[in-house]
């Protein structure tokens, strides 16, 4: 396969409700989509970076820059391109995992479409549907949170994740337990908002029988997580810290986590995500698929990944209507608490032309022949 060029689409999609985390509030999703054009087929990639570098160091405009300046030109110079080679061709460029993941996703989708093979089968899926959890943002008040959680439970979500930060942790967790009972599968995500000095405070969450606490401490603080894990009973799960399969092995070896959230964008792509799955399975560490408020394109690919055998916990991949009034693909609809894994070639879905155009702010053709 030979790369002909890449169309970068800068999109903006309004969220159905503001989404607040410990690092900020989003009212719309700004993202980059890549239409990867090869001599054999076209594929779609979605870049999960957000408009601002608040979740991690990457951000939309930075991803667009590194893609047009370095990543796409490097791939274009490779004359026999396949998805398995993308990461090694891009390896000389440090970091920029979300940008690399988007490009690899597009190449993988093109290659699989050319061969008529579904991504789920390629990755090693063992399920045709995936259990859905939902990530619930920080709210202005507890009653507002309870209304929101009630709606998601009514919609069939099988697991609830509450975003927490200092000042919004014990109280919302206690209220959700009191209102909905001990049977609700409940977990929390701090997005790095605490320090080890908060260990005593976080130990008070032990009373609520949570499935896990996600990323309480800074991204680079593996030792801190290992120490915290010895002071609390709630299992520690890492998100931001797990940037590669090597980071996962280190974190598990240090006792920094008992569970891993796998996000393909954060780790440089679906192929590295599968390697993380494999090492976690070998260490008997359960994994689940995280989310980055993806469009239907990223959602389709995440479902393929979440169908692998080690994904034994419900993930954050929710139905389209939890995020967007109108998705850019046929909407994903939660049924009986599950989403179906796409079965068509590649990621198995296509953008709907009118819906895609309606959210497109800018289109840029990265011409590999340009100097
Ligand atoms: O930390 O898991 C996170 C969304 C954006 C950035 C980071 C995170 C999240 C979520 C929502 O929790 C996941 C989703 O529903 O896509
Ligand atoms: Mg998280």
Short mmCIF file of N, CA, C and O in Angstrom, two decimals, residues 89-214:
data_model
loop_
_atom_site.label_atom_id
_atom_site.label_comp_id
_atom_site.label_asym_id
_atom_site.label_seq_id
_atom_site.Cartn_x
_atom_site.Cartn_y
_atom_site.Cartn_z
N UNK A 89 7.87 3.55 11.73
CA UNK A 89 8.24 4.67 10.85
C UNK A 89 8.15 6.00 11.63
O UNK A 89 8.98 6.89 11.44
N UNK A 90 7.17 6.10 12.52
CA UNK A 90 6.97 7.37 13.26
C UNK A 90 7.77 7.44 14.55
O UNK A 90 7.83 8.50 15.20
N UNK A 91 8.41 6.34 14.92
CA UNK A 91 9.11 6.27 16.22
C UNK A 91 10.19 7.33 16.42
O UNK A 91 10.39 7.79 17.55
N UNK A 92 10.90 7.78 15.39
CA UNK A 92 11.92 8.82 15.63
C UNK A 92 11.33 10.11 16.20
O UNK A 92 12.04 10.87 16.85
N UNK A 93 10.06 10.37 15.95
CA UNK A 93 9.43 11.58 16.48
C UNK A 93 8.91 11.26 17.89
O UNK A 93 8.06 10.40 18.05
N UNK A 94 9.45 11.96 18.87
CA UNK A 94 9.09 11.66 20.26
C UNK A 94 7.67 12.12 20.58
O UNK A 94 7.22 13.16 20.10
N UNK A 95 7.00 11.34 21.42
CA UNK A 95 5.69 11.75 21.93
C UNK A 95 4.62 11.81 20.85
O UNK A 95 4.61 11.00 19.93
N UNK A 96 3.70 12.76 20.99
CA UNK A 96 2.64 12.97 19.99
C UNK A 96 1.84 11.71 19.71
O UNK A 96 1.52 11.40 18.57
N UNK A 97 1.51 10.99 20.78
CA UNK A 97 0.87 9.69 20.62
C UNK A 97 -0.53 9.80 20.03
O UNK A 97 -0.95 8.93 19.27
N UNK A 98 -1.25 10.84 20.40
CA UNK A 98 -2.63 10.97 19.88
C UNK A 98 -2.61 11.23 18.38
O UNK A 98 -3.44 10.68 17.64
N UNK A 99 -1.67 12.05 17.94
CA UNK A 99 -1.54 12.32 16.49
C UNK A 99 -1.14 11.04 15.76
O UNK A 99 -1.69 10.71 14.70
N UNK A 100 -0.18 10.31 16.32
CA UNK A 100 0.26 9.06 15.70
C UNK A 100 -0.88 8.04 15.66
O UNK A 100 -1.06 7.33 14.67
N UNK A 101 -1.62 7.96 16.76
CA UNK A 101 -2.72 6.99 16.83
C UNK A 101 -3.75 7.25 15.75
O UNK A 101 -4.28 6.32 15.13
N UNK A 102 -4.05 8.53 15.51
CA UNK A 102 -5.05 8.88 14.50
C UNK A 102 -4.60 8.44 13.11
O UNK A 102 -5.37 7.90 12.32
N UNK A 103 -3.33 8.66 12.83
CA UNK A 103 -2.79 8.29 11.52
C UNK A 103 -2.75 6.76 11.37
O UNK A 103 -3.14 6.22 10.33
N UNK A 104 -2.32 6.09 12.42
CA UNK A 104 -2.29 4.62 12.36
C UNK A 104 -3.71 4.06 12.20
O UNK A 104 -3.94 3.11 11.43
N UNK A 105 -4.67 4.65 12.89
CA UNK A 105 -6.07 4.20 12.77
C UNK A 105 -6.54 4.32 11.32
O UNK A 105 -7.18 3.41 10.77
N UNK A 106 -6.22 5.45 10.68
CA UNK A 106 -6.64 5.65 9.29
C UNK A 106 -5.99 4.66 8.34
O UNK A 106 -6.64 4.13 7.44
N UNK A 107 -4.70 4.38 8.55
CA UNK A 107 -4.00 3.42 7.69
C UNK A 107 -4.56 2.01 7.92
O UNK A 107 -4.81 1.25 6.97
N UNK A 108 -4.78 1.68 9.18
CA UNK A 108 -5.33 0.36 9.52
C UNK A 108 -6.72 0.19 8.90
O UNK A 108 -7.04 -0.86 8.31
N UNK A 109 -7.54 1.23 9.00
CA UNK A 109 -8.89 1.16 8.43
C UNK A 109 -8.81 0.97 6.91
O UNK A 109 -9.52 0.13 6.35
N UNK A 110 -7.93 1.73 6.26
CA UNK A 110 -7.78 1.60 4.80
C UNK A 110 -7.34 0.19 4.42
O UNK A 110 -7.90 -0.43 3.51
N UNK A 111 -6.35 -0.30 5.14
CA UNK A 111 -5.81 -1.64 4.83
C UNK A 111 -6.87 -2.73 5.02
O UNK A 111 -7.06 -3.60 4.17
N UNK A 112 -7.61 -2.65 6.13
CA UNK A 112 -8.63 -3.67 6.40
C UNK A 112 -9.79 -3.57 5.41
O UNK A 112 -10.34 -4.59 4.99
N UNK A 113 -10.15 -2.34 5.05
CA UNK A 113 -11.22 -2.17 4.05
C UNK A 113 -10.78 -2.77 2.71
O UNK A 113 -11.56 -3.43 2.03
N UNK A 114 -9.52 -2.54 2.35
CA UNK A 114 -9.01 -3.08 1.08
C UNK A 114 -9.09 -4.60 1.08
O UNK A 114 -9.31 -5.22 0.04
N UNK A 115 -8.92 -5.19 2.26
CA UNK A 115 -8.91 -6.66 2.36
C UNK A 115 -10.26 -7.22 2.81
O UNK A 115 -10.40 -8.44 2.95
N UNK A 116 -11.22 -6.35 3.06
CA UNK A 116 -12.55 -6.79 3.48
C UNK A 116 -12.58 -7.40 4.87
O UNK A 116 -13.44 -8.22 5.19
N UNK A 117 -11.64 -6.98 5.75
CA UNK A 117 -11.57 -7.59 7.10
C UNK A 117 -12.01 -6.60 8.18
O UNK A 117 -11.55 -5.47 8.22
N UNK A 118 -12.86 -7.05 9.10
CA UNK A 118 -13.29 -6.17 10.20
C UNK A 118 -12.18 -5.99 11.25
O UNK A 118 -11.44 -6.93 11.56
N UNK A 119 -12.13 -4.77 11.81
CA UNK A 119 -11.12 -4.47 12.84
C UNK A 119 -11.24 -5.41 14.05
O UNK A 119 -10.23 -5.84 14.59
N UNK A 120 -12.47 -5.69 14.47
CA UNK A 120 -12.65 -6.53 15.66
C UNK A 120 -11.96 -7.89 15.46
O UNK A 120 -11.24 -8.37 16.34
N UNK A 121 -12.16 -8.48 14.30
CA UNK A 121 -11.55 -9.79 14.04
C UNK A 121 -10.02 -9.66 14.01
O UNK A 121 -9.30 -10.47 14.58
N UNK A 122 -9.55 -8.59 13.35
CA UNK A 122 -8.11 -8.34 13.26
C UNK A 122 -7.46 -8.23 14.65
O UNK A 122 -6.38 -8.74 14.89
N UNK A 123 -8.16 -7.56 15.58
CA UNK A 123 -7.58 -7.34 16.91
C UNK A 123 -7.68 -8.57 17.80
O UNK A 123 -6.95 -8.70 18.77
N UNK A 124 -8.61 -9.48 17.48
CA UNK A 124 -8.77 -10.69 18.30
C UNK A 124 -10.00 -10.66 19.19
O UNK A 124 -10.00 -11.22 20.29
N UNK A 125 -11.07 -10.03 18.72
CA UNK A 125 -12.30 -9.92 19.50
C UNK A 125 -12.91 -11.29 19.76
O UNK A 125 -12.84 -12.19 18.92
N UNK A 126 -13.51 -11.42 20.94
CA UNK A 126 -14.19 -12.66 21.29
C UNK A 126 -15.66 -12.44 21.63
O UNK A 126 -16.34 -13.36 22.08
N UNK A 127 -16.14 -11.20 21.47
CA UNK A 127 -17.53 -10.87 21.80
C UNK A 127 -18.14 -10.08 20.66
O UNK A 127 -17.41 -9.38 19.95
N UNK A 128 -19.45 -10.14 20.52
CA UNK A 128 -20.08 -9.29 19.50
C UNK A 128 -20.85 -8.12 20.10
O UNK A 128 -21.40 -7.30 19.38
N UNK A 129 -20.84 -8.03 21.41
CA UNK A 129 -21.38 -6.81 22.04
C UNK A 129 -20.59 -6.51 23.32
O UNK A 129 -19.94 -7.39 23.88
N UNK A 130 -20.67 -5.26 23.72
CA UNK A 130 -19.81 -4.76 24.80
C UNK A 130 -20.68 -4.06 25.84
O UNK A 130 -21.58 -3.29 25.48
N UNK A 131 -20.42 -4.34 27.12
CA UNK A 131 -21.18 -3.71 28.21
C UNK A 131 -20.81 -2.23 28.33
O UNK A 131 -19.64 -1.87 28.26
N UNK A 132 -21.83 -1.39 28.52
CA UNK A 132 -21.60 0.06 28.52
C UNK A 132 -21.67 0.68 29.90
O UNK A 132 -22.69 0.58 30.59
N UNK A 133 -20.61 1.41 30.23
CA UNK A 133 -20.64 2.28 31.39
C UNK A 133 -20.80 3.71 30.90
O UNK A 133 -20.80 3.98 29.69
N UNK A 134 -20.93 4.63 31.86
CA UNK A 134 -21.06 6.04 31.49
C UNK A 134 -20.24 6.87 32.47
O UNK A 134 -20.16 6.57 33.66
N UNK A 135 -19.59 7.90 31.94
CA UNK A 135 -18.77 8.80 32.74
C UNK A 135 -19.58 10.07 33.01
O UNK A 135 -19.97 10.76 32.07
N UNK A 136 -19.84 10.33 34.28
CA UNK A 136 -20.73 11.43 34.66
C UNK A 136 -19.90 12.59 35.22
O UNK A 136 -19.16 12.42 36.19
N UNK A 137 -20.05 13.74 34.62
CA UNK A 137 -19.25 14.92 34.98
C UNK A 137 -19.59 15.48 36.35
O UNK A 137 -20.59 15.12 36.97
N UNK A 138 -18.73 16.39 36.79
CA UNK A 138 -18.95 17.13 38.03
C UNK A 138 -20.10 18.10 37.78
O UNK A 138 -20.19 18.70 36.71
N UNK A 139 -21.01 18.19 38.77
CA UNK A 139 -22.21 19.03 38.59
C UNK A 139 -22.20 20.17 39.61
O UNK A 139 -21.42 20.15 40.56
N UNK A 140 -23.11 21.11 39.42
CA UNK A 140 -23.20 22.23 40.36
C UNK A 140 -23.80 21.81 41.69
O UNK A 140 -23.56 22.46 42.70
N UNK A 141 -24.60 20.72 41.69
CA UNK A 141 -25.23 20.31 42.95
C UNK A 141 -25.46 18.81 42.93
O UNK A 141 -25.52 18.18 41.87
N UNK A 142 -25.63 18.25 44.14
CA UNK A 142 -25.90 16.82 44.27
C UNK A 142 -27.25 16.42 43.65
O UNK A 142 -27.32 15.42 42.93
N UNK A 143 -28.33 17.19 43.87
CA UNK A 143 -29.60 16.80 43.23
C UNK A 143 -29.49 16.73 41.70
O UNK A 143 -30.05 15.82 41.07
N UNK A 144 -28.74 17.66 41.13
CA UNK A 144 -28.54 17.64 39.67
C UNK A 144 -27.80 16.35 39.26
O UNK A 144 -28.13 15.70 38.27
N UNK A 145 -26.79 15.98 40.05
CA UNK A 145 -26.04 14.74 39.77
C UNK A 145 -26.97 13.53 39.86
O UNK A 145 -26.95 12.65 39.00
N UNK A 146 -27.81 13.48 40.90
CA UNK A 146 -28.69 12.32 41.09
C UNK A 146 -29.67 12.20 39.92
O UNK A 146 -29.96 11.09 39.45
N UNK A 147 -30.16 13.32 39.42
CA UNK A 147 -31.06 13.29 38.25
C UNK A 147 -30.34 12.71 37.04
O UNK A 147 -30.89 11.90 36.29
N UNK A 148 -29.11 13.15 36.87
CA UNK A 148 -28.33 12.70 35.73
C UNK A 148 -28.07 11.20 35.83
O UNK A 148 -28.28 10.44 34.87
N UNK A 149 -27.63 10.73 36.99
CA UNK A 149 -27.35 9.30 37.18
C UNK A 149 -28.63 8.49 37.00
O UNK A 149 -28.62 7.43 36.35
N UNK A 150 -29.75 8.99 37.51
CA UNK A 150 -31.04 8.28 37.37
C UNK A 150 -31.36 8.07 35.88
O UNK A 150 -31.79 6.99 35.47
N UNK A 151 -31.12 9.12 35.09
CA UNK A 151 -31.39 9.01 33.64
C UNK A 151 -30.53 7.94 32.99
O UNK A 151 -31.02 7.15 32.17
N UNK A 152 -29.26 7.89 33.37
CA UNK A 152 -28.37 6.89 32.76
C UNK A 152 -28.74 5.47 33.21
O UNK A 152 -28.69 4.53 32.42
N UNK A 153 -29.12 5.32 34.47
CA UNK A 153 -29.51 3.98 34.94
C UNK A 153 -30.80 3.54 34.22
O UNK A 153 -30.93 2.39 33.80
N UNK A 154 -31.72 4.48 34.04
CA UNK A 154 -32.95 4.17 33.30
C UNK A 154 -32.63 3.76 31.86
O UNK A 154 -33.32 2.93 31.28
N UNK A 155 -31.59 4.39 31.30
CA UNK A 155 -31.22 4.09 29.91
C UNK A 155 -30.50 2.74 29.80
O UNK A 155 -30.22 2.28 28.70
N UNK A 156 -30.17 2.14 30.95
CA UNK A 156 -29.62 0.78 30.93
C UNK A 156 -28.12 0.67 31.17
O UNK A 156 -27.58 -0.45 31.14
N UNK A 157 -27.44 1.79 31.39
CA UNK A 157 -25.99 1.70 31.63
C UNK A 157 -25.71 0.79 32.82
O UNK A 157 -26.39 0.86 33.83
N UNK A 158 -24.69 -0.07 32.67
CA UNK A 158 -24.45 -1.10 33.68
C UNK A 158 -23.38 -0.68 34.69
O UNK A 158 -23.13 -1.41 35.65
N UNK A 159 -22.78 0.48 34.46
CA UNK A 159 -21.75 0.95 35.40
C UNK A 159 -21.67 2.47 35.32
O UNK A 159 -21.78 3.03 34.23
N UNK A 160 -21.50 3.09 36.48
CA UNK A 160 -21.46 4.56 36.53
C UNK A 160 -20.09 5.00 37.05
O UNK A 160 -19.59 4.46 38.04
N UNK A 161 -19.51 5.95 36.35
CA UNK A 161 -18.25 6.56 36.82
C UNK A 161 -18.52 8.02 37.13
O UNK A 161 -19.06 8.74 36.30
N UNK A 162 -18.17 8.42 38.34
CA UNK A 162 -18.33 9.82 38.73
C UNK A 162 -16.98 10.52 38.63
O UNK A 162 -15.98 10.03 39.16
N UNK A 163 -16.97 11.67 37.98
CA UNK A 163 -15.78 12.50 37.98
C UNK A 163 -15.68 13.15 39.35
O UNK A 163 -16.71 13.64 39.88
N UNK A 164 -14.48 13.14 39.93
CA UNK A 164 -14.31 13.76 41.25
C UNK A 164 -13.15 14.76 41.23
O UNK A 164 -12.32 14.75 40.30
N UNK A 165 -13.13 15.60 42.25
CA UNK A 165 -12.02 16.53 42.50
C UNK A 165 -12.13 16.91 43.97
O UNK A 165 -13.16 16.65 44.60
N UNK A 166 -11.08 17.52 44.54
CA UNK A 166 -11.19 17.95 45.95
C UNK A 166 -12.42 18.85 46.12
O UNK A 166 -12.61 19.78 45.33
N UNK A 167 -13.27 18.52 47.08
CA UNK A 167 -14.51 19.28 47.29
C UNK A 167 -15.71 18.64 46.61
O UNK A 167 -16.86 19.01 46.89
N UNK A 168 -15.49 17.68 45.72
CA UNK A 168 -16.59 16.95 45.07
C UNK A 168 -16.16 15.48 44.98
O UNK A 168 -15.71 15.01 43.96
N UNK A 169 -16.20 14.81 46.15
CA UNK A 169 -15.80 13.41 46.13
C UNK A 169 -16.66 12.57 47.08
O UNK A 169 -17.55 11.87 46.65
N UNK A 170 -16.46 12.69 48.41
CA UNK A 170 -17.21 11.85 49.34
C UNK A 170 -18.72 12.10 49.24
O UNK A 170 -19.52 11.16 49.23
N UNK A 171 -19.08 13.38 49.13
CA UNK A 171 -20.50 13.75 49.16
C UNK A 171 -21.27 13.18 47.96
O UNK A 171 -22.29 12.51 48.15
N UNK A 172 -20.82 13.39 46.72
CA UNK A 172 -21.55 12.80 45.60
C UNK A 172 -21.56 11.26 45.64
O UNK A 172 -22.58 10.64 45.32
N UNK A 173 -20.46 10.65 46.05
CA UNK A 173 -20.42 9.19 46.11
C UNK A 173 -21.42 8.67 47.15
O UNK A 173 -22.20 7.76 46.89
N UNK A 174 -21.41 9.31 48.31
CA UNK A 174 -22.34 8.91 49.37
C UNK A 174 -23.79 9.06 48.90
O UNK A 174 -24.62 8.18 49.09
N UNK A 175 -24.07 10.18 48.22
CA UNK A 175 -25.44 10.46 47.77
C UNK A 175 -25.89 9.44 46.72
O UNK A 175 -27.03 8.98 46.74
N UNK A 176 -25.00 9.07 45.80
CA UNK A 176 -25.36 8.10 44.76
C UNK A 176 -25.60 6.72 45.40
O UNK A 176 -26.57 6.03 45.06
N UNK A 177 -24.76 6.34 46.34
CA UNK A 177 -24.97 5.06 47.04
C UNK A 177 -26.30 5.06 47.80
O UNK A 177 -27.06 4.09 47.75
N UNK A 178 -26.56 6.18 48.50
CA UNK A 178 -27.78 6.25 49.31
C UNK A 178 -29.03 6.16 48.44
O UNK A 178 -29.96 5.44 48.74
N UNK A 179 -28.99 6.87 47.28
CA UNK A 179 -30.18 6.92 46.43
C UNK A 179 -30.34 5.64 45.61
O UNK A 179 -31.45 5.14 45.44
N UNK A 180 -29.25 5.10 45.07
CA UNK A 180 -29.38 3.99 44.10
C UNK A 180 -28.95 2.63 44.66
O UNK A 180 -29.10 1.62 43.99
N UNK A 181 -28.38 2.63 45.86
CA UNK A 181 -28.09 1.36 46.51
C UNK A 181 -26.72 0.80 46.23
O UNK A 181 -25.95 1.32 45.44
N UNK A 182 -26.44 -0.32 46.92
CA UNK A 182 -25.10 -0.92 46.88
C UNK A 182 -24.86 -1.75 45.63
O UNK A 182 -23.73 -2.15 45.36
N UNK A 183 -25.93 -2.04 44.88
CA UNK A 183 -25.76 -2.92 43.72
C UNK A 183 -25.26 -2.20 42.47
O UNK A 183 -24.81 -2.84 41.53
N UNK A 184 -25.34 -0.86 42.48
CA UNK A 184 -24.86 -0.12 41.30
C UNK A 184 -23.34 -0.24 41.22
O UNK A 184 -22.63 0.03 42.20
N UNK A 185 -22.84 -0.66 40.06
CA UNK A 185 -21.40 -0.72 39.85
C UNK A 185 -20.91 0.71 39.71
O UNK A 185 -21.27 1.41 38.76
N UNK A 186 -20.10 1.15 40.69
CA UNK A 186 -19.75 2.56 40.80
C UNK A 186 -18.24 2.74 40.92
O UNK A 186 -17.57 1.98 41.62
N UNK A 187 -17.71 3.72 40.22
CA UNK A 187 -16.28 4.03 40.29
C UNK A 187 -16.09 5.53 40.14
O UNK A 187 -17.02 6.24 39.77
N UNK A 188 -14.87 6.01 40.43
CA UNK A 188 -14.60 7.45 40.36
C UNK A 188 -13.33 7.72 39.56
O UNK A 188 -12.46 6.86 39.45
N UNK A 189 -13.26 8.93 39.00
CA UNK A 189 -12.10 9.34 38.19
C UNK A 189 -11.69 10.75 38.59
O UNK A 189 -12.47 11.70 38.45
N UNK A 190 -10.44 10.89 39.06
CA UNK A 190 -9.96 12.19 39.56
C UNK A 190 -9.14 12.97 38.53
O UNK A 190 -8.83 14.14 38.77
N UNK A 191 -8.76 12.34 37.43
CA UNK A 191 -7.93 13.04 36.44
C UNK A 191 -6.79 13.83 37.10
O UNK A 191 -6.63 15.02 36.83
N UNK A 192 -6.05 13.17 37.97
CA UNK A 192 -4.80 13.69 38.59
C UNK A 192 -5.00 14.82 39.60
O UNK A 192 -4.04 15.52 39.91
N UNK A 193 -6.20 14.97 40.15
CA UNK A 193 -6.49 16.16 40.97
C UNK A 193 -5.97 16.10 42.41
O UNK A 193 -6.09 17.09 43.14
N UNK A 194 -5.41 14.96 42.85
CA UNK A 194 -5.00 14.84 44.26
C UNK A 194 -3.48 14.69 44.39
O UNK A 194 -2.77 14.56 43.38
N UNK A 195 -3.02 14.72 45.65
CA UNK A 195 -1.62 14.41 45.93
C UNK A 195 -1.61 13.31 46.99
O UNK A 195 -2.65 13.00 47.59
N UNK A 196 -0.42 12.77 47.23
CA UNK A 196 -0.31 11.70 48.22
C UNK A 196 -0.73 12.17 49.61
O UNK A 196 -1.17 11.38 50.45
N UNK A 197 -0.63 13.48 49.85
CA UNK A 197 -1.07 14.04 51.14
C UNK A 197 -2.57 13.85 51.35
O UNK A 197 -3.07 13.96 52.47
N UNK A 198 -3.31 13.53 50.28
CA UNK A 198 -4.76 13.30 50.37
C UNK A 198 -5.10 11.83 50.68
O UNK A 198 -6.27 11.45 50.66
N UNK A 199 -4.08 11.01 50.94
CA UNK A 199 -4.33 9.57 51.10
C UNK A 199 -5.39 9.27 52.17
O UNK A 199 -6.29 8.45 51.95
N UNK A 200 -5.30 9.97 53.32
CA UNK A 200 -6.28 9.71 54.40
C UNK A 200 -7.68 10.03 53.95
O UNK A 200 -8.64 9.31 54.23
N UNK A 201 -7.78 11.16 53.25
CA UNK A 201 -9.09 11.58 52.75
C UNK A 201 -9.62 10.56 51.74
O UNK A 201 -10.78 10.12 51.83
N UNK A 202 -8.79 10.15 50.81
CA UNK A 202 -9.24 9.19 49.78
C UNK A 202 -9.60 7.84 50.40
O UNK A 202 -10.46 7.12 49.88
N UNK A 203 -8.96 7.49 51.52
CA UNK A 203 -9.29 6.23 52.20
C UNK A 203 -10.74 6.24 52.69
O UNK A 203 -11.35 5.18 52.89
N UNK A 204 -11.32 7.42 52.85
CA UNK A 204 -12.72 7.48 53.29
C UNK A 204 -13.67 7.00 52.20
O UNK A 204 -14.82 6.67 52.47
N UNK A 205 -13.18 6.94 50.97
CA UNK A 205 -14.01 6.36 49.88
C UNK A 205 -14.16 4.85 50.04
O UNK A 205 -15.04 4.24 49.44
N UNK A 206 -13.26 4.25 50.84
CA UNK A 206 -13.31 2.78 51.03
C UNK A 206 -14.68 2.31 51.51
O UNK A 206 -15.09 1.19 51.23
N UNK A 207 -15.36 3.17 52.25
CA UNK A 207 -16.66 2.80 52.82
C UNK A 207 -17.72 2.54 51.75
O UNK A 207 -18.75 1.93 52.03
N UNK A 208 -17.48 2.99 50.52
CA UNK A 208 -18.54 2.96 49.51
C UNK A 208 -18.38 1.84 48.48
O UNK A 208 -19.09 1.80 47.49
N UNK A 209 -17.43 0.96 48.72
CA UNK A 209 -17.31 -0.24 47.90
C UNK A 209 -17.25 0.08 46.39
O UNK A 209 -18.02 -0.44 45.59
N UNK A 210 -16.32 0.96 46.05
CA UNK A 210 -16.16 1.35 44.65
C UNK A 210 -15.37 0.28 43.89
O UNK A 210 -14.51 -0.40 44.46
N UNK A 211 -15.67 0.16 42.59
CA UNK A 211 -14.91 -0.78 41.75
C UNK A 211 -13.45 -0.34 41.66
O UNK A 211 -12.55 -1.17 41.56
N UNK A 212 -13.25 0.98 41.61
CA UNK A 212 -11.88 1.50 41.44
C UNK A 212 -11.87 3.01 41.60
O UNK A 212 -12.91 3.67 41.51
N UNK A 213 -10.67 3.54 41.85
CA UNK A 213 -10.44 4.98 41.73
C UNK A 213 -9.42 5.16 40.61
O UNK A 213 -8.37 4.52 40.60
N UNK A 214 -9.79 6.01 39.64
CA UNK A 214 -8.98 6.20 38.44
C UNK A 214 -8.10 7.44 38.58
O UNK A 214 -8.58 8.51 38.93
#
